[in-house]
CSV table of C-alpha atoms in Angstrom, one decimal:
chain,number,residue,atom,x,y,z
A,1,UNK,CA,7.9,14.4,-77.1
A,2,UNK,CA,5.9,11.1,-76.9
A,3,UNK,CA,4.8,9.8,-73.6
A,4,UNK,CA,4.4,6.1,-73.1
A,5,UNK,CA,0.8,5.0,-74.0
A,6,UNK,CA,-1.7,5.1,-71.1
A,7,UNK,CA,-5.0,3.2,-71.1
A,8,UNK,CA,-8.1,5.2,-71.4
A,9,UNK,CA,-11.2,4.1,-69.6
A,10,UNK,CA,-12.8,3.1,-72.9
A,11,UNK,CA,-10.0,0.6,-73.5
A,12,UNK,CA,-10.8,-1.2,-70.3
A,13,UNK,CA,-13.6,-3.7,-69.8
A,14,UNK,CA,-15.2,-5.1,-66.6
A,15,UNK,CA,-14.0,-8.6,-66.1
A,16,UNK,CA,-10.8,-8.0,-68.0
A,17,UNK,CA,-7.7,-9.9,-66.7
A,18,UNK,CA,-4.5,-7.9,-66.1
A,19,UNK,CA,-1.3,-9.5,-67.5
A,20,UNK,CA,0.4,-11.7,-64.9
A,21,UNK,CA,3.6,-10.6,-63.4
A,22,UNK,CA,6.0,-13.2,-61.7
A,23,UNK,CA,9.1,-12.3,-59.8
A,24,UNK,CA,11.6,-14.6,-57.9
A,25,UNK,CA,12.1,-13.2,-54.4
A,26,UNK,CA,15.5,-13.3,-52.8
A,27,UNK,CA,16.9,-12.0,-49.5
A,28,UNK,CA,18.1,-9.0,-51.6
A,29,UNK,CA,14.5,-8.3,-52.8
A,30,UNK,CA,13.3,-8.2,-49.2
A,31,UNK,CA,16.2,-6.1,-47.9
A,32,UNK,CA,16.1,-3.6,-50.8
A,33,UNK,CA,12.4,-3.1,-50.3
A,34,UNK,CA,12.7,-2.6,-46.5
A,35,UNK,CA,15.6,-0.1,-46.7
A,36,UNK,CA,14.0,1.8,-49.6
A,37,UNK,CA,10.9,2.3,-47.5
A,38,UNK,CA,13.1,3.2,-44.4
A,39,UNK,CA,11.8,0.3,-42.5
A,40,UNK,CA,14.6,-0.7,-40.2
A,41,UNK,CA,12.7,-3.4,-38.2
A,42,UNK,CA,14.8,-6.5,-38.0
A,43,UNK,CA,12.3,-9.1,-39.3
A,44,UNK,CA,12.9,-7.6,-42.7
A,45,UNK,CA,16.7,-8.0,-42.7
A,46,UNK,CA,17.7,-10.4,-39.8
A,47,UNK,CA,16.7,-14.0,-40.4
A,48,UNK,CA,17.5,-15.1,-36.8
A,49,UNK,CA,15.1,-12.4,-35.4
A,50,UNK,CA,12.4,-13.3,-37.9
A,51,UNK,CA,12.6,-17.0,-36.9
A,52,UNK,CA,13.1,-16.6,-33.1
A,53,UNK,CA,11.0,-13.6,-32.4
A,54,UNK,CA,8.3,-13.6,-35.1
A,55,UNK,CA,8.0,-17.4,-35.4
A,56,UNK,CA,8.2,-17.3,-39.2
A,57,UNK,CA,10.7,-19.2,-41.4
A,58,UNK,CA,12.7,-16.3,-42.8
A,59,UNK,CA,12.8,-12.5,-43.3
A,60,UNK,CA,9.7,-11.3,-45.3
A,61,UNK,CA,8.5,-8.5,-47.5
A,62,UNK,CA,7.4,-5.5,-45.4
A,63,UNK,CA,4.1,-3.7,-45.7
A,64,UNK,CA,5.1,-0.5,-47.6
A,65,UNK,CA,7.1,-2.6,-50.1
A,66,UNK,CA,4.1,-4.8,-50.6
A,67,UNK,CA,2.2,-1.7,-51.6
A,68,UNK,CA,5.0,-0.5,-53.9
A,69,UNK,CA,4.9,-3.9,-55.7
A,70,UNK,CA,1.1,-3.5,-56.2
A,71,UNK,CA,1.5,0.0,-57.4
A,72,UNK,CA,4.1,-1.2,-60.0
A,73,UNK,CA,1.8,-4.0,-61.1
A,74,UNK,CA,-1.1,-1.6,-61.6
A,75,UNK,CA,0.8,1.1,-63.5
A,76,UNK,CA,2.7,-1.4,-65.6
A,77,UNK,CA,-0.8,-2.2,-67.0
A,78,UNK,CA,-2.3,1.3,-67.1
A,79,UNK,CA,0.7,3.4,-68.1
A,80,UNK,CA,1.7,6.7,-66.5
A,81,UNK,CA,-1.5,8.6,-67.2
A,82,UNK,CA,-3.4,6.7,-64.6
A,83,UNK,CA,-3.5,7.9,-61.0
A,84,UNK,CA,-3.9,5.6,-58.1
A,85,UNK,CA,-6.6,6.6,-55.7
A,86,UNK,CA,-7.0,3.8,-53.2
A,87,UNK,CA,-5.2,0.6,-52.2
A,88,UNK,CA,-6.4,-1.9,-49.7
A,89,UNK,CA,-4.6,-5.2,-49.0
A,90,UNK,CA,-4.7,-8.0,-46.6
A,91,UNK,CA,-1.6,-10.0,-45.9
A,92,UNK,CA,-2.7,-13.6,-45.2
A,93,UNK,CA,0.9,-14.9,-44.9
A,94,UNK,CA,4.3,-13.4,-45.7
A,95,UNK,CA,6.3,-13.6,-48.9
A,96,UNK,CA,9.8,-15.0,-48.2
A,97,UNK,CA,13.1,-15.4,-50.0
A,98,UNK,CA,12.9,-18.4,-52.4
A,99,UNK,CA,9.2,-17.7,-53.2
A,100,UNK,CA,8.2,-17.0,-56.8
A,101,UNK,CA,5.5,-14.4,-56.3
A,102,UNK,CA,2.9,-14.0,-59.0
A,103,UNK,CA,0.7,-11.0,-59.3
A,104,UNK,CA,-2.7,-11.4,-60.9
A,105,UNK,CA,-5.7,-9.1,-61.2
A,106,UNK,CA,-9.0,-8.4,-62.9
A,107,UNK,CA,-11.2,-5.3,-63.4
A,108,UNK,CA,-14.1,-5.8,-61.0
A,109,UNK,CA,-15.9,-2.6,-61.9
A,110,UNK,CA,-15.7,0.6,-64.0
A,111,UNK,CA,-17.5,3.7,-63.0
A,112,UNK,CA,-17.7,7.5,-63.6
A,113,UNK,CA,-18.0,9.6,-60.4
A,114,UNK,CA,-20.1,12.8,-60.0
A,115,UNK,CA,-17.0,14.8,-61.0
A,116,UNK,CA,-16.7,13.0,-64.3
A,117,UNK,CA,-13.6,11.1,-63.2
A,118,UNK,CA,-13.4,7.5,-64.6
A,119,UNK,CA,-12.4,4.8,-62.2
A,120,UNK,CA,-11.4,1.1,-62.5
A,121,UNK,CA,-11.8,-1.0,-59.4
A,122,UNK,CA,-9.4,-3.9,-59.4
A,123,UNK,CA,-9.2,-7.2,-57.5
A,124,UNK,CA,-5.6,-8.2,-57.2
A,125,UNK,CA,-3.5,-10.9,-55.5
A,126,UNK,CA,0.0,-12.0,-55.0
A,127,UNK,CA,0.3,-15.8,-54.9
A,128,UNK,CA,3.1,-18.3,-54.3
A,129,UNK,CA,2.6,-21.8,-55.7
A,130,UNK,CA,-1.1,-21.0,-56.2
A,131,UNK,CA,-1.6,-19.9,-52.6
A,132,UNK,CA,-2.8,-16.3,-52.2
A,133,UNK,CA,-0.4,-14.6,-49.8
A,134,UNK,CA,-1.9,-11.1,-50.1
A,135,UNK,CA,-5.2,-10.0,-51.6
A,136,UNK,CA,-5.8,-6.4,-52.7
A,137,UNK,CA,-8.4,-4.1,-53.9
A,138,UNK,CA,-7.4,-1.0,-55.8
A,139,UNK,CA,-9.1,2.0,-57.3
A,140,UNK,CA,-7.3,3.8,-60.1
A,141,UNK,CA,-8.4,6.8,-62.1
A,142,UNK,CA,-8.0,6.4,-65.9
A,143,UNK,CA,-8.2,9.2,-68.5
A,144,UNK,CA,-11.5,9.2,-70.2
A,145,UNK,CA,-9.8,10.1,-73.5
A,146,UNK,CA,-6.7,11.8,-74.8
A,147,UNK,CA,-7.8,15.2,-73.5
A,148,UNK,CA,-8.5,14.0,-69.9
A,149,UNK,CA,-5.9,13.8,-67.2
A,150,UNK,CA,-6.7,12.6,-63.7
A,151,UNK,CA,-3.4,14.0,-62.4
A,152,UNK,CA,-4.8,17.5,-62.9
A,153,UNK,CA,-7.7,17.0,-60.5
A,154,UNK,CA,-7.5,18.8,-57.2
A,155,UNK,CA,-9.6,19.3,-54.1
A,156,UNK,CA,-13.3,18.4,-54.5
A,157,UNK,CA,-12.6,17.2,-58.1
A,158,UNK,CA,-10.6,14.3,-56.7
A,159,UNK,CA,-12.6,11.8,-54.7
A,160,UNK,CA,-10.6,8.6,-54.3
B,1,UNK,CA,-11.1,-2.6,-13.9
B,2,UNK,CA,-11.8,-3.1,-17.6
B,3,UNK,CA,-14.4,-2.2,-20.2
B,4,UNK,CA,-16.9,-5.0,-20.3
B,5,UNK,CA,-17.1,-5.4,-24.1
B,6,UNK,CA,-13.4,-5.4,-25.0
B,7,UNK,CA,-11.7,-6.2,-21.7
B,8,UNK,CA,-9.6,-3.1,-22.2
B,9,UNK,CA,-8.2,-1.1,-19.2
B,10,UNK,CA,-9.8,2.4,-19.1
B,11,UNK,CA,-6.5,4.2,-19.8
B,12,UNK,CA,-6.2,2.2,-23.1
B,13,UNK,CA,-9.9,2.6,-24.0
B,14,UNK,CA,-9.4,6.4,-23.5
B,15,UNK,CA,-6.8,6.5,-26.4
B,16,UNK,CA,-9.4,5.4,-29.0
B,17,UNK,CA,-10.4,8.2,-31.3
B,18,UNK,CA,-7.9,10.8,-30.0
B,19,UNK,CA,-5.4,12.3,-32.5
B,20,UNK,CA,-1.9,11.8,-31.2
B,21,UNK,CA,1.7,12.2,-32.3
B,22,UNK,CA,1.4,15.1,-34.7
B,23,UNK,CA,4.7,15.1,-36.5
B,24,UNK,CA,6.4,16.8,-39.4
B,25,UNK,CA,8.6,14.8,-41.8
B,26,UNK,CA,12.2,15.0,-40.8
B,27,UNK,CA,13.5,16.1,-44.2
B,28,UNK,CA,12.1,17.8,-47.3
B,29,UNK,CA,10.7,15.2,-49.7
B,30,UNK,CA,13.4,14.2,-52.2
B,31,UNK,CA,13.7,12.0,-55.3
B,32,UNK,CA,16.5,9.9,-54.1
B,33,UNK,CA,14.2,7.7,-52.1
B,34,UNK,CA,11.8,7.6,-55.0
B,35,UNK,CA,14.5,6.0,-57.2
B,36,UNK,CA,15.4,3.6,-54.4
B,37,UNK,CA,11.8,2.5,-54.1
B,38,UNK,CA,11.2,2.2,-57.9
B,39,UNK,CA,14.5,0.2,-58.2
B,40,UNK,CA,13.5,-2.1,-55.4
B,41,UNK,CA,10.3,-3.2,-57.2
B,42,UNK,CA,11.6,-2.5,-60.8
B,43,UNK,CA,9.0,0.1,-61.4
B,44,UNK,CA,9.8,1.8,-64.7
B,45,UNK,CA,6.9,4.3,-64.7
B,46,UNK,CA,8.3,7.3,-66.6
B,47,UNK,CA,6.3,9.7,-64.5
B,48,UNK,CA,8.9,9.1,-61.8
B,49,UNK,CA,12.0,8.6,-63.9
B,50,UNK,CA,11.6,11.2,-66.8
B,51,UNK,CA,11.2,14.8,-65.9
B,52,UNK,CA,9.6,15.7,-69.2
B,53,UNK,CA,6.9,13.0,-68.7
B,54,UNK,CA,6.4,14.2,-65.2
B,55,UNK,CA,5.9,17.8,-66.4
B,56,UNK,CA,3.5,16.8,-69.1
B,57,UNK,CA,1.3,14.4,-67.1
B,58,UNK,CA,1.6,15.5,-63.5
B,59,UNK,CA,2.7,19.2,-63.8
B,60,UNK,CA,6.2,18.4,-62.4
B,61,UNK,CA,8.0,15.7,-60.5
B,62,UNK,CA,5.8,13.6,-58.1
B,63,UNK,CA,6.5,10.7,-55.8
B,64,UNK,CA,4.7,7.3,-55.8
B,65,UNK,CA,1.6,7.6,-53.6
B,66,UNK,CA,2.4,4.3,-51.9
B,67,UNK,CA,5.5,6.0,-50.5
B,68,UNK,CA,3.3,8.1,-48.2
B,69,UNK,CA,4.4,6.3,-45.0
B,70,UNK,CA,8.1,6.3,-46.1
B,71,UNK,CA,8.4,10.0,-45.4
B,72,UNK,CA,7.6,9.6,-41.7
B,73,UNK,CA,9.9,6.7,-40.7
B,74,UNK,CA,12.6,8.2,-38.5
B,75,UNK,CA,16.3,7.8,-39.3
B,76,UNK,CA,17.6,4.7,-37.6
B,77,UNK,CA,19.9,7.0,-35.6
B,78,UNK,CA,20.3,10.7,-35.2
B,79,UNK,CA,22.4,12.9,-32.9
B,80,UNK,CA,21.0,13.0,-29.4
B,81,UNK,CA,18.5,10.2,-30.0
B,82,UNK,CA,18.6,7.3,-27.6
B,83,UNK,CA,17.2,3.8,-28.2
B,84,UNK,CA,15.4,2.5,-31.2
B,85,UNK,CA,13.4,5.2,-33.0
B,86,UNK,CA,10.0,3.9,-34.1
B,87,UNK,CA,7.5,4.9,-36.7
B,88,UNK,CA,3.8,4.4,-36.0
B,89,UNK,CA,4.3,5.0,-32.3
B,90,UNK,CA,0.7,4.3,-31.4
B,91,UNK,CA,1.2,0.8,-32.5
B,92,UNK,CA,4.2,0.2,-30.2
B,93,UNK,CA,2.3,2.0,-27.4
B,94,UNK,CA,-0.5,-0.6,-27.7
B,95,UNK,CA,2.0,-3.5,-27.7
B,96,UNK,CA,3.4,-2.2,-24.4
B,97,UNK,CA,0.1,-1.1,-22.8
B,98,UNK,CA,-1.5,-4.5,-23.6
B,99,UNK,CA,1.6,-6.5,-22.8
B,100,UNK,CA,1.7,-8.1,-26.2
B,101,UNK,CA,5.4,-8.4,-27.2
B,102,UNK,CA,5.0,-9.4,-30.8
B,103,UNK,CA,2.9,-7.8,-33.6
B,104,UNK,CA,2.4,-8.0,-37.3
B,105,UNK,CA,0.5,-5.7,-39.7
B,106,UNK,CA,-2.3,-7.8,-41.2
B,107,UNK,CA,-4.2,-5.2,-43.3
B,108,UNK,CA,-3.4,-1.9,-44.9
B,109,UNK,CA,-5.7,0.6,-46.6
B,110,UNK,CA,-4.6,3.9,-48.1
B,111,UNK,CA,-6.5,6.7,-49.9
B,112,UNK,CA,-4.3,9.1,-51.8
B,113,UNK,CA,-5.0,12.8,-52.2
B,114,UNK,CA,-2.8,15.6,-53.4
B,115,UNK,CA,0.4,14.2,-54.9
B,116,UNK,CA,3.6,14.5,-52.8
B,117,UNK,CA,6.3,16.5,-54.7
B,118,UNK,CA,10.0,17.0,-54.1
B,119,UNK,CA,10.5,19.9,-51.6
B,120,UNK,CA,7.2,19.3,-49.8
B,121,UNK,CA,7.1,19.1,-46.0
B,122,UNK,CA,4.4,16.9,-44.6
B,123,UNK,CA,2.6,16.7,-41.3
B,124,UNK,CA,0.9,13.6,-39.9
B,125,UNK,CA,-1.1,12.5,-36.9
B,126,UNK,CA,-2.2,9.1,-35.7
B,127,UNK,CA,-5.7,8.1,-34.5
B,128,UNK,CA,-6.4,4.7,-32.9
B,129,UNK,CA,-9.7,3.7,-34.3
B,130,UNK,CA,-10.5,0.4,-32.7
B,131,UNK,CA,-9.1,-2.4,-30.5
B,132,UNK,CA,-10.6,-5.9,-30.6
B,133,UNK,CA,-11.4,-8.2,-27.6
B,134,UNK,CA,-8.8,-10.9,-27.1
B,135,UNK,CA,-8.7,-13.5,-29.8
B,136,UNK,CA,-6.9,-16.8,-30.3
B,137,UNK,CA,-4.9,-16.9,-33.6
B,138,UNK,CA,-2.4,-19.4,-35.0
B,139,UNK,CA,0.4,-17.1,-33.9
B,140,UNK,CA,-0.8,-16.8,-30.3
B,141,UNK,CA,-3.5,-15.0,-28.2
B,142,UNK,CA,-3.7,-11.4,-28.9
B,143,UNK,CA,-5.8,-8.4,-30.1
B,144,UNK,CA,-6.3,-6.7,-33.5
B,145,UNK,CA,-6.2,-2.9,-33.6
B,146,UNK,CA,-6.6,-0.3,-36.3
B,147,UNK,CA,-4.7,2.9,-36.5
B,148,UNK,CA,-5.3,5.7,-39.0
B,149,UNK,CA,-2.4,8.0,-40.1
B,150,UNK,CA,-3.6,11.2,-41.7
B,151,UNK,CA,-1.2,13.3,-43.7
B,152,UNK,CA,-1.3,16.9,-45.0
B,153,UNK,CA,1.2,19.0,-46.9
B,154,UNK,CA,2.7,22.5,-46.2
B,155,UNK,CA,-0.4,24.1,-47.9
B,156,UNK,CA,-2.6,22.1,-45.5
B,157,UNK,CA,-3.9,20.0,-48.5
B,158,UNK,CA,-5.0,16.5,-47.7
B,159,UNK,CA,-2.3,14.1,-49.0
B,160,UNK,CA,-3.8,10.9,-47.8
B,161,UNK,CA,-4.9,8.6,-45.0
B,162,UNK,CA,-3.3,5.2,-44.3
B,163,UNK,CA,-5.1,2.8,-42.1
B,164,UNK,CA,-3.2,-0.1,-40.5
B,165,UNK,CA,-4.7,-3.2,-38.9
B,166,UNK,CA,-2.3,-5.1,-36.7
B,167,UNK,CA,-2.4,-8.2,-34.6
B,168,UNK,CA,-0.5,-7.9,-31.3
B,169,UNK,CA,0.1,-11.2,-29.7
B,170,UNK,CA,2.0,-13.3,-27.3
B,171,UNK,CA,3.5,-16.4,-28.8
B,172,UNK,CA,2.4,-19.9,-27.7
B,173,UNK,CA,-0.6,-18.7,-25.7
B,174,UNK,CA,-3.5,-19.7,-28.0
């Protein structure tokens, strides 16, 4: 069988921009993400609670769903052969229904670790109307070539 | 009496650095939630949707690493449970102990180890790493705290560590 193409580290350049992803957020987007991540807290499905208790204007995307969006954005670019090692994000302000969220990113650095694992370090953001709502740094392992597979690394061979 | 640097009561200061709330996931890991999560963000990665791709690349089905925390959120209700069931209980403990009724997660960092696979059972524990002195923010006066959640599988392999930084606050007090 043929597996979808995955980027190898040689195909990635420092400073390279990732393709932009835009997605119109609705209340359904927020609630789907909250329930899929088993997050039952009311600020992610109850607008009255979000306004009157949290002091924000609407329900908003929850933390694990934010992470799931970033993972999707990264692996849309890399293909399935890449393996996510680390993800760090800072939520400056929430993403609400009615927002058009736009993901952008660039390759900040490439490196090969002491185990021969190739990594791309990414600077990412989700913005609404040009305002960064969440900034993110990610570290993703890429196959060095067609014979390499980061998913097969275990224990001391995997240092995210 | 409080700690001079942070203004923390000693019984709160004493919680910092101590592993707490060791828990096992309530159900074996399953792919149904994986499909829900991928559908919610329209993630078409075939390593989650196509068994043959998963076998070839990952040696079998795997779950998205960013779902690590999903497996530890309790059911909204279960027989015999009373009141709201909460994940990340250390976070809610700090809200109560510091009398800060509202809170938001401001920063999240995760490092991912051995992939989580269907049928796995996971164990987690929470460690409060730090609590800031009181700060004035646009939401209200409060404190930032950081909690690590460390996760292992049934073979005691490290699955990952998530670190949450939260702001606990009281509205209209800054």
